[in-house]
Amino acid sequence: MIRHVAIIGAGFSGTLQAINLLRHDGPSATLIECGPTPGKGLAYGAAHPSHLLNVRAANMSAFPDDPAHFVRWLEARGVAEAASAFVPRMIYGEYLSELLAAAQARWSSRLELVRGEAVDIGPGEEVRLADGRRIAADAIVLAVGNLPPHDPPGLDAAALSPTRYKGDPWATDVADGLGADDTVLVIGTGLTMVDVTLMLDARGFAGRIVALSRRGLLPRRHAPAAPWHKIAERPATVASALVHSVRARSEAVGWRNAVDELRSYTQAMWANATEGERARFLRHLRPWWDVHRHRLAPAVADRLDAMTANGRLDVVAGKTLSFTEQPDGVDIAWRPRGAESAARMKVTRIINCTGPQGDLMRTTAPLLRALATRGIIRPDAAHLGIDVTGDAQVIGTDGTASACVFALGPMTRGGFWEIVAVPDIRTQTWNVARRLSNAHWVEGEGL
């Protein structure tokens, strides 16, 4: 019988896991967190006031059985038309912090927050911390969130000074020391680039930003949704057939609706796809899927458009080749997409916004390295993260699913694909909590 669960990571996934265990009258929980902001994680703890949620508040409740929870929370604080609002991520961080504080107050004897870094799991489901402490549990949940990005091709971080290369886009000093005559190269053109660009602008950087990725694709903007009749059955998972069907639907109902109507099928489509189909999707279609699926709040898109129009933001497609530091900046060789010869640019600073890593074979995180080395976890076939079952149990190198170690959130994208946004993670944490509470036999979302 599971009486106590140790949860490693107190970001969105871990915090909800603990709260849902208690809401299900399940096991007691210990939340283990090494970061400065328990309850918020990186996405909301490191947010700048200019960063908005990429999803309307109506879809951001922490609880699948109470979809209006966040909207009511906003309305109680005077937010008008809360359901359709794209609120600042800092506000959502406050929401999560309040949820955690309320759970600690209500279930003080069954919820403990431990500050420290988990570095290994010992025999008998014992979590080992870097300072030598041991936490015994009946089950362990890995809720480690996103890992830092890999260094871009051609870049040796050790060969560049810390003022020139910022490998962590969330570092507090990424804008320090920049002037109006400086050029910043942001590698990556996804949502992380958007966050960094807005932060640089909000902190008064008046120079030029060059955003570079292989295809130079930017996330699309949200727009008001028009009513439409959604598809009634799951589309084919073969990449070519999927592209054809989405194009046809886009012509009929608009591309936003064509993508949105897949939401209820995406995880099942991924689960039923072969390894070859998944690989082809990742190789050829992922960039296009990401920019259409993960969109920008209209206000954010307007700011980017304005920066582009006045020459402060350039988005280019290409591949970096080499980086050479000079006294006055970094000389970069890169090949524009479709070109045969290299081009050059000189920049004052480089910020890595290529997105989170997931390859266990390349991570430097002590806990994940230890668990992978000892065979407790293994990479998924696509090397997107931790291999898990449909119930989020980790799979070891021997192919056996663990009965007592689970993984949640973005590091399980290899098993679920759509598992990086709040609506997907809240359902995953809810389901795992029901299982650990022995309540998974109850039908529906509530008890």
Short mmCIF file of C-alpha atoms in Angstrom, two decimals:
data_model
loop_
_atom_site.label_atom_id
_atom_site.label_comp_id
_atom_site.label_asym_id
_atom_site.label_seq_id
_atom_site.Cartn_x
_atom_site.Cartn_y
_atom_site.Cartn_z
CA MET A 1 0.00 0.00 0.00
CA ILE A 2 1.30 3.47 -0.89
CA ARG A 3 1.26 5.74 2.15
CA HIS A 4 3.89 8.32 1.21
CA VAL A 5 4.97 9.78 -2.15
CA ALA A 6 8.16 11.75 -2.68
CA ILE A 7 7.84 14.26 -5.54
CA ILE A 8 11.08 15.60 -6.99
CA GLY A 9 10.42 19.07 -8.36
CA ALA A 10 7.94 21.67 -7.08
CA GLY A 11 7.14 23.39 -10.35
CA PHE A 12 3.74 23.19 -12.01
CA SER A 13 3.77 19.39 -12.47
CA GLY A 14 5.10 18.51 -9.02
CA THR A 15 2.96 21.01 -7.16
CA LEU A 16 -0.23 19.80 -8.83
CA GLN A 17 0.77 16.20 -8.20
CA ALA A 18 1.02 16.86 -4.47
CA ILE A 19 -2.22 18.83 -4.32
CA ASN A 20 -4.14 16.21 -6.30
CA LEU A 21 -2.90 13.40 -4.05
CA LEU A 22 -4.37 15.26 -1.09
CA ARG A 23 -7.59 16.16 -2.91
CA HIS A 24 -8.07 12.44 -3.62
CA ASP A 25 -7.51 11.67 0.07
CA GLY A 26 -4.48 9.70 -1.04
CA PRO A 27 -0.97 9.27 0.33
CA SER A 28 0.95 11.99 2.13
CA ALA A 29 3.42 13.88 -0.02
CA THR A 30 6.88 15.37 0.28
CA LEU A 31 7.76 18.01 -2.31
CA ILE A 32 11.50 18.30 -2.93
CA GLU A 33 12.68 21.53 -4.58
CA CYS A 34 16.13 23.05 -5.09
CA GLY A 35 14.99 26.21 -6.87
CA PRO A 36 14.05 29.56 -5.33
CA THR A 37 10.32 29.54 -6.10
CA PRO A 38 8.42 26.41 -5.01
CA GLY A 39 5.06 26.18 -6.72
CA LYS A 40 6.07 28.22 -9.77
CA GLY A 41 8.93 26.42 -11.48
CA LEU A 42 10.98 28.01 -14.25
CA ALA A 43 8.06 28.92 -16.53
CA TYR A 44 6.37 31.16 -13.96
CA GLY A 45 9.12 31.80 -11.42
CA ALA A 46 11.51 33.35 -13.97
CA ALA A 47 8.84 35.29 -15.85
CA HIS A 48 9.20 39.00 -16.59
CA PRO A 49 6.17 41.36 -16.30
CA SER A 50 6.10 41.58 -20.11
CA HIS A 51 5.59 37.82 -20.49
CA LEU A 52 1.98 36.82 -21.10
CA LEU A 53 0.38 33.41 -21.04
CA ASN A 54 0.08 31.91 -24.51
CA VAL A 55 -3.34 30.46 -23.66
CA ARG A 56 -6.53 32.26 -22.67
CA ALA A 57 -7.36 32.13 -18.97
CA ALA A 58 -10.44 30.00 -19.65
CA ASN A 59 -8.14 27.06 -20.46
CA MET A 60 -5.67 27.56 -17.60
CA SER A 61 -7.41 26.09 -14.57
CA ALA A 62 -5.10 23.89 -12.51
CA PHE A 63 -7.85 21.29 -12.10
CA PRO A 64 -9.56 19.26 -14.86
CA ASP A 65 -12.60 18.72 -12.64
CA ASP A 66 -13.02 22.49 -12.13
CA PRO A 67 -12.27 24.17 -15.49
CA ALA A 68 -13.39 27.63 -14.31
CA HIS A 69 -11.17 27.67 -11.22
CA PHE A 70 -8.55 30.09 -12.57
CA VAL A 71 -11.16 32.39 -14.11
CA ARG A 72 -12.94 32.67 -10.74
CA TRP A 73 -9.60 33.38 -9.08
CA LEU A 74 -8.96 36.22 -11.56
CA GLU A 75 -12.49 37.62 -11.24
CA ALA A 76 -12.12 37.73 -7.46
CA ARG A 77 -9.12 40.00 -8.06
CA GLY A 78 -10.99 42.36 -10.33
CA VAL A 79 -9.86 41.11 -13.75
CA ALA A 80 -12.49 42.06 -16.31
CA GLU A 81 -13.47 39.59 -19.05
CA ALA A 82 -11.12 37.14 -17.38
CA ALA A 83 -12.05 34.09 -19.46
CA SER A 84 -10.71 35.59 -22.71
CA ALA A 85 -7.70 37.33 -21.16
CA PHE A 86 -4.04 36.52 -21.83
CA VAL A 87 -2.77 37.42 -18.37
CA PRO A 88 0.88 37.90 -17.34
CA ARG A 89 2.71 34.71 -16.45
CA MET A 90 3.73 36.31 -13.14
CA ILE A 91 0.03 36.43 -12.21
CA TYR A 92 -0.28 32.72 -12.98
CA GLY A 93 2.75 32.11 -10.78
CA GLU A 94 0.92 33.87 -7.94
CA TYR A 95 -2.06 31.60 -8.56
CA LEU A 96 0.10 28.49 -8.25
CA SER A 97 1.84 29.81 -5.14
CA GLU A 98 -1.53 30.43 -3.50
CA LEU A 99 -2.67 26.91 -4.35
CA LEU A 100 0.44 25.46 -2.72
CA ALA A 101 0.15 27.69 0.34
CA ALA A 102 -3.53 26.76 0.75
CA ALA A 103 -2.70 23.06 0.50
CA GLN A 104 0.06 23.41 3.09
CA ALA A 105 -2.35 25.17 5.45
CA ARG A 106 -5.17 22.68 4.94
CA TRP A 107 -3.11 19.48 4.94
CA SER A 108 -0.14 20.54 7.07
CA SER A 109 0.32 17.06 8.53
CA ARG A 110 0.30 15.37 5.12
CA LEU A 111 2.27 17.77 2.92
CA GLU A 112 5.91 18.67 3.53
CA LEU A 113 8.16 20.93 1.45
CA VAL A 114 11.84 20.03 1.57
CA ARG A 115 14.44 22.41 0.16
CA GLY A 116 17.37 20.56 -1.39
CA GLU A 117 18.71 18.89 -4.52
CA ALA A 118 17.77 15.26 -5.18
CA VAL A 119 20.76 13.46 -6.71
CA ASP A 120 19.79 9.77 -6.67
CA ILE A 121 17.23 7.17 -5.71
CA GLY A 122 18.41 4.39 -3.42
CA PRO A 123 17.00 0.95 -2.67
CA GLY A 124 13.53 0.86 -1.24
CA GLU A 125 12.44 4.11 -2.96
CA GLU A 126 14.71 6.34 -0.90
CA VAL A 127 15.46 9.79 -2.33
CA ARG A 128 19.02 10.91 -1.66
CA LEU A 129 19.80 14.61 -1.43
CA ALA A 130 23.09 16.34 -2.21
CA ASP A 131 23.57 17.30 1.45
CA GLY A 132 23.33 13.69 2.60
CA ARG A 133 19.70 13.64 3.75
CA ARG A 134 17.52 10.63 2.94
CA ILE A 135 13.76 10.66 2.34
CA ALA A 136 12.01 7.30 2.42
CA ALA A 137 8.86 6.84 0.33
CA ASP A 138 6.59 4.17 -1.10
CA ALA A 139 6.55 5.82 -4.53
CA ILE A 140 8.58 8.52 -6.26
CA VAL A 141 7.45 11.00 -8.90
CA LEU A 142 9.99 12.74 -11.14
CA ALA A 143 8.65 16.20 -11.97
CA VAL A 144 11.90 17.80 -13.09
CA GLY A 145 10.44 20.12 -15.73
CA ASN A 146 12.36 21.29 -18.76
CA LEU A 147 16.13 20.91 -18.91
CA PRO A 148 18.47 23.66 -20.19
CA PRO A 149 19.12 23.85 -23.95
CA HIS A 150 22.09 22.25 -25.67
CA ASP A 151 24.77 24.55 -27.05
CA PRO A 152 24.20 25.41 -30.74
CA PRO A 153 26.22 23.73 -33.53
CA GLY A 154 29.73 25.06 -33.86
CA LEU A 155 29.74 26.74 -30.45
CA ASP A 156 32.18 25.81 -27.67
CA ALA A 157 30.88 27.50 -24.54
CA ALA A 158 34.27 27.19 -22.84
CA ALA A 159 35.87 29.26 -25.62
CA LEU A 160 33.56 32.25 -25.11
CA SER A 161 33.49 34.62 -22.16
CA PRO A 162 30.36 34.71 -19.97
CA THR A 163 29.57 38.25 -21.09
CA ARG A 164 29.49 37.13 -24.73
CA TYR A 165 27.56 33.86 -24.48
CA LYS A 166 24.50 33.26 -22.32
CA GLY A 167 23.68 29.56 -22.42
CA ASP A 168 20.79 30.07 -19.98
CA PRO A 169 18.18 32.38 -21.53
CA TRP A 170 16.58 32.86 -18.10
CA ALA A 171 19.73 34.17 -16.41
CA THR A 172 19.12 37.50 -14.70
CA ASP A 173 22.08 39.18 -16.40
CA VAL A 174 21.29 38.49 -20.08
CA ALA A 175 20.58 42.20 -20.70
CA ASP A 176 23.36 43.65 -18.54
CA GLY A 177 25.91 45.94 -20.19
CA LEU A 178 24.18 46.21 -23.57
CA GLY A 179 23.97 49.52 -25.42
CA ALA A 180 22.05 51.01 -28.33
CA ASP A 181 24.87 50.25 -30.77
CA ASP A 182 25.07 46.57 -29.84
CA THR A 183 23.70 43.57 -31.75
CA VAL A 184 22.39 40.50 -29.94
CA LEU A 185 22.11 37.14 -31.68
CA VAL A 186 19.27 35.02 -30.32
CA ILE A 187 19.61 31.44 -31.54
CA GLY A 188 16.14 29.94 -31.91
CA THR A 189 12.90 31.57 -33.11
CA GLY A 190 10.32 29.86 -30.89
CA LEU A 191 8.56 30.91 -27.69
CA THR A 192 11.81 31.22 -25.71
CA MET A 193 13.13 33.71 -28.26
CA VAL A 194 9.90 35.66 -27.93
CA ASP A 195 10.27 35.81 -24.15
CA VAL A 196 13.89 36.95 -24.33
CA THR A 197 13.15 39.56 -27.02
CA LEU A 198 10.33 41.04 -24.95
CA MET A 199 12.51 41.05 -21.85
CA LEU A 200 15.38 42.83 -23.64
CA ASP A 201 12.94 45.41 -24.97
CA ALA A 202 11.31 45.91 -21.56
CA ARG A 203 14.71 46.45 -19.94
CA GLY A 204 15.49 49.23 -22.36
CA PHE A 205 17.76 47.54 -24.88
CA ALA A 206 17.57 49.77 -27.95
CA GLY A 207 20.00 47.88 -30.16
CA ARG A 208 19.39 45.25 -32.82
CA ILE A 209 18.26 41.66 -32.24
CA VAL A 210 18.88 38.95 -34.83
CA ALA A 211 16.86 35.77 -34.28
CA LEU A 212 18.20 32.77 -36.19
CA SER A 213 16.90 29.24 -36.62
CA ARG A 214 17.15 26.62 -39.35
CA ARG A 215 13.81 27.60 -40.90
CA GLY A 216 13.28 31.06 -39.46
CA LEU A 217 9.72 30.24 -38.39
CA LEU A 218 7.91 32.37 -35.80
CA PRO A 219 4.98 31.24 -33.65
CA ARG A 220 1.66 32.35 -35.13
CA ARG A 221 -0.73 34.61 -33.29
CA HIS A 222 -4.01 33.73 -31.60
CA ALA A 223 -7.18 35.05 -33.22
CA PRO A 224 -10.86 34.92 -32.25
CA ALA A 225 -12.20 31.44 -32.92
CA ALA A 226 -15.16 31.13 -35.26
CA PRO A 227 -17.68 28.32 -34.61
CA TRP A 228 -17.13 25.19 -36.67
CA HIS A 229 -18.09 21.51 -36.74
CA LYS A 230 -15.14 19.51 -35.45
CA ILE A 231 -14.01 16.26 -36.98
CA ALA A 232 -15.70 13.22 -35.49
CA GLU A 233 -12.87 10.67 -35.69
CA ARG A 234 -9.10 10.49 -35.34
CA PRO A 235 -7.13 11.29 -38.52
CA ALA A 236 -4.45 9.03 -39.94
CA THR A 237 -1.10 9.19 -38.17
CA VAL A 238 1.05 8.74 -41.28
CA ALA A 239 2.85 12.06 -41.79
CA SER A 240 1.92 12.54 -45.45
CA ALA A 241 -1.74 11.73 -44.85
CA LEU A 242 -1.86 14.01 -41.83
CA VAL A 243 -0.43 16.93 -43.79
CA HIS A 244 -2.98 16.37 -46.54
CA SER A 245 -5.91 16.19 -44.13
CA VAL A 246 -4.86 19.28 -42.15
CA ARG A 247 -4.38 21.28 -45.35
CA ALA A 248 -7.82 20.27 -46.54
CA ARG A 249 -9.38 21.14 -43.21
CA SER A 250 -7.51 24.46 -43.13
CA GLU A 251 -9.14 25.45 -46.39
CA ALA A 252 -12.53 24.48 -45.01
CA VAL A 253 -12.45 25.83 -41.45
CA GLY A 254 -9.22 27.89 -41.14
CA TRP A 255 -5.82 26.69 -39.97
CA ARG A 256 -6.36 27.54 -36.31
CA ASN A 257 -9.51 25.43 -36.13
CA ALA A 258 -7.86 22.66 -38.14
CA VAL A 259 -5.05 22.44 -35.59
CA ASP A 260 -7.25 22.95 -32.52
CA GLU A 261 -9.66 20.16 -33.42
CA LEU A 262 -6.77 17.69 -33.24
CA ARG A 263 -6.18 18.42 -29.54
CA SER A 264 -8.39 15.59 -28.29
CA TYR A 265 -6.70 13.11 -30.64
CA THR A 266 -3.04 14.11 -30.58
CA GLN A 267 -1.85 11.91 -27.72
CA ALA A 268 -3.69 8.88 -29.10
CA MET A 269 -2.29 9.54 -32.58
CA TRP A 270 1.22 9.72 -31.15
CA ALA A 271 0.72 6.56 -29.09
CA ASN A 272 -0.47 4.62 -32.14
CA ALA A 273 2.24 5.89 -34.49
CA THR A 274 5.23 3.68 -35.26
CA GLU A 275 8.75 4.78 -34.37
CA GLY A 276 9.35 5.50 -38.04
CA GLU A 277 6.25 7.70 -38.30
CA ARG A 278 7.25 9.60 -35.17
CA ALA A 279 10.78 10.11 -36.51
CA ARG A 280 9.45 11.46 -39.83
CA PHE A 281 7.12 13.82 -38.00
CA LEU A 282 9.96 15.14 -35.83
CA ARG A 283 12.31 15.50 -38.78
CA HIS A 284 9.97 17.15 -41.26
CA LEU A 285 6.83 18.47 -39.58
CA ARG A 286 7.68 19.37 -35.99
CA PRO A 287 8.78 22.98 -36.66
CA TRP A 288 5.58 23.67 -38.59
CA TRP A 289 3.43 21.99 -35.95
CA ASP A 290 5.07 23.94 -33.12
CA VAL A 291 4.53 27.40 -34.62
CA HIS A 292 0.88 26.69 -35.42
CA ARG A 293 0.09 24.80 -32.22
CA HIS A 294 1.87 27.01 -29.65
CA ARG A 295 0.72 30.54 -30.45
CA LEU A 296 1.28 34.07 -29.25
CA ALA A 297 -1.10 36.34 -27.41
CA PRO A 298 -2.19 39.09 -29.84
CA ALA A 299 -0.52 41.80 -27.75
CA VAL A 300 2.78 39.93 -27.88
CA ALA A 301 2.55 39.40 -31.64
CA ASP A 302 1.87 43.13 -32.06
CA ARG A 303 5.04 44.01 -30.13
CA LEU A 304 7.15 41.70 -32.26
CA ASP A 305 5.65 43.16 -35.43
CA ALA A 306 6.48 46.67 -34.23
CA MET A 307 10.09 45.73 -33.43
CA THR A 308 10.44 44.15 -36.86
CA ALA A 309 8.93 47.16 -38.61
CA ASN A 310 11.37 49.59 -36.98
CA GLY A 311 14.39 47.43 -37.73
CA ARG A 312 15.13 46.29 -34.19
CA LEU A 313 14.29 42.62 -34.83
CA ASP A 314 15.41 40.54 -37.79
CA VAL A 315 14.38 36.90 -38.15
CA VAL A 316 16.65 34.85 -40.41
CA ALA A 317 16.87 31.21 -41.48
CA GLY A 318 20.17 29.37 -41.46
CA LYS A 319 22.68 27.31 -39.54
CA THR A 320 25.56 28.43 -37.35
CA LEU A 321 29.00 27.12 -38.31
CA SER A 322 31.60 28.71 -36.02
CA PHE A 323 32.04 31.32 -33.30
CA THR A 324 35.25 33.29 -32.75
CA GLU A 325 35.52 35.81 -29.94
CA GLN A 326 37.22 39.10 -30.73
CA PRO A 327 37.91 42.09 -28.45
CA ASP A 328 34.85 43.89 -29.82
CA GLY A 329 32.42 40.97 -30.07
CA VAL A 330 31.96 37.51 -31.53
CA ASP A 331 32.56 36.81 -35.21
CA ILE A 332 30.03 34.23 -36.41
CA ALA A 333 30.08 32.17 -39.57
CA TRP A 334 26.67 30.90 -40.63
CA ARG A 335 25.05 29.51 -43.73
CA PRO A 336 21.74 31.09 -44.79
CA ARG A 337 19.07 28.54 -45.64
CA GLY A 338 19.34 27.52 -49.29
CA ALA A 339 22.75 29.15 -49.77
CA GLU A 340 25.90 27.26 -50.72
CA SER A 341 28.40 29.66 -49.18
CA ALA A 342 28.75 30.96 -45.65
CA ALA A 343 27.92 34.46 -44.45
CA ARG A 344 29.35 36.32 -41.47
CA MET A 345 28.03 38.57 -38.76
CA LYS A 346 29.54 40.19 -35.68
CA VAL A 347 27.50 40.43 -32.49
CA THR A 348 27.98 41.71 -28.99
CA ARG A 349 26.19 38.86 -27.26
CA ILE A 350 24.70 35.43 -28.05
CA ILE A 351 21.68 34.06 -26.17
CA ASN A 352 20.77 30.41 -26.53
CA CYS A 353 17.01 30.11 -27.08
CA THR A 354 17.03 26.78 -28.90
CA GLY A 355 14.56 25.31 -26.42
CA PRO A 356 14.79 22.68 -23.70
CA GLN A 357 16.87 19.56 -24.10
CA GLY A 358 15.49 16.12 -23.38
CA ASP A 359 18.27 13.73 -24.38
CA LEU A 360 19.25 11.78 -21.26
CA MET A 361 22.55 10.83 -22.86
CA ARG A 362 23.59 14.51 -22.96
CA THR A 363 22.16 15.88 -19.74
CA THR A 364 24.37 17.07 -16.91
CA ALA A 365 21.58 16.93 -14.30
CA PRO A 366 23.00 14.78 -11.45
CA LEU A 367 19.74 12.99 -10.68
CA LEU A 368 18.92 12.01 -14.25
CA ARG A 369 22.51 11.01 -14.96
CA ALA A 370 22.56 8.76 -11.90
CA LEU A 371 19.22 7.13 -12.71
CA ALA A 372 20.17 6.58 -16.37
CA THR A 373 23.57 5.16 -15.46
CA ARG A 374 22.01 2.64 -13.11
CA GLY A 375 19.29 1.70 -15.59
CA ILE A 376 16.33 2.94 -13.55
CA ILE A 377 15.31 5.19 -16.45
CA ARG A 378 16.14 5.14 -20.14
CA PRO A 379 15.67 7.53 -23.06
CA ASP A 380 12.57 7.19 -25.20
CA ALA A 381 13.15 6.08 -28.79
CA ALA A 382 13.16 9.64 -30.14
CA HIS A 383 15.43 10.92 -27.32
CA LEU A 384 12.88 13.53 -26.29
CA GLY A 385 13.03 12.59 -22.62
CA ILE A 386 12.31 9.72 -20.23
CA ASP A 387 10.70 6.55 -21.57
CA VAL A 388 7.38 5.94 -19.81
CA THR A 389 4.27 3.80 -20.09
CA GLY A 390 0.83 5.21 -20.78
CA ASP A 391 0.39 5.40 -16.99
CA ALA A 392 3.59 7.50 -16.66
CA GLN A 393 5.61 4.69 -15.07
CA VAL A 394 9.29 4.98 -15.98
CA ILE A 395 10.80 2.18 -18.05
CA GLY A 396 14.27 0.90 -17.19
CA THR A 397 17.03 -0.25 -19.50
CA ASP A 398 15.77 -3.83 -19.17
CA GLY A 399 12.42 -2.77 -20.67
CA THR A 400 10.52 -3.25 -17.42
CA ALA A 401 8.10 -0.61 -16.18
CA SER A 402 8.68 0.48 -12.59
CA ALA A 403 5.85 -0.11 -10.15
CA CYS A 404 6.85 2.78 -7.93
CA VAL A 405 8.73 5.41 -9.96
CA PHE A 406 6.76 7.78 -12.21
CA ALA A 407 7.62 10.75 -14.41
CA LEU A 408 5.51 13.79 -15.26
CA GLY A 409 5.52 16.78 -17.54
CA PRO A 410 7.72 17.79 -20.47
CA MET A 411 10.29 15.04 -19.93
CA THR A 412 7.58 12.50 -20.88
CA ARG A 413 6.92 14.03 -24.31
CA GLY A 414 8.41 10.95 -25.97
CA GLY A 415 5.45 8.95 -24.67
CA PHE A 416 2.70 11.56 -24.97
CA TRP A 417 4.05 14.29 -27.31
CA GLU A 418 1.44 16.87 -26.24
CA ILE A 419 2.53 17.21 -22.62
CA VAL A 420 4.10 20.67 -22.33
CA ALA A 421 1.00 22.84 -21.87
CA VAL A 422 -1.12 23.31 -18.75
CA PRO A 423 -4.27 21.54 -20.09
CA ASP A 424 -2.26 18.38 -20.81
CA ILE A 425 -0.11 18.33 -17.67
CA ARG A 426 -3.04 18.96 -15.33
CA THR A 427 -4.77 15.87 -16.73
CA GLN A 428 -1.60 13.78 -16.43
CA THR A 429 -1.04 14.76 -12.79
CA TRP A 430 -4.71 14.12 -12.04
CA ASN A 431 -4.54 10.61 -13.51
CA VAL A 432 -1.31 9.68 -11.74
CA ALA A 433 -2.71 11.00 -8.45
CA ARG A 434 -5.82 8.84 -8.88
CA ARG A 435 -3.62 5.80 -9.48
CA LEU A 436 -1.40 6.45 -6.47
CA SER A 437 -4.49 7.12 -4.34
CA ASN A 438 -6.12 3.88 -5.51
CA ALA A 439 -8.93 5.93 -7.00
CA HIS A 440 -8.24 5.30 -10.69
CA TRP A 441 -11.19 2.93 -10.91
CA VAL A 442 -13.60 5.86 -10.43
CA GLU A 443 -15.18 6.92 -13.71
CA GLY A 444 -15.09 10.51 -14.89
CA GLU A 445 -12.92 13.34 -13.69
CA GLY A 446 -14.36 13.72 -10.19
CA LEU A 447 -14.72 11.51 -7.17
#
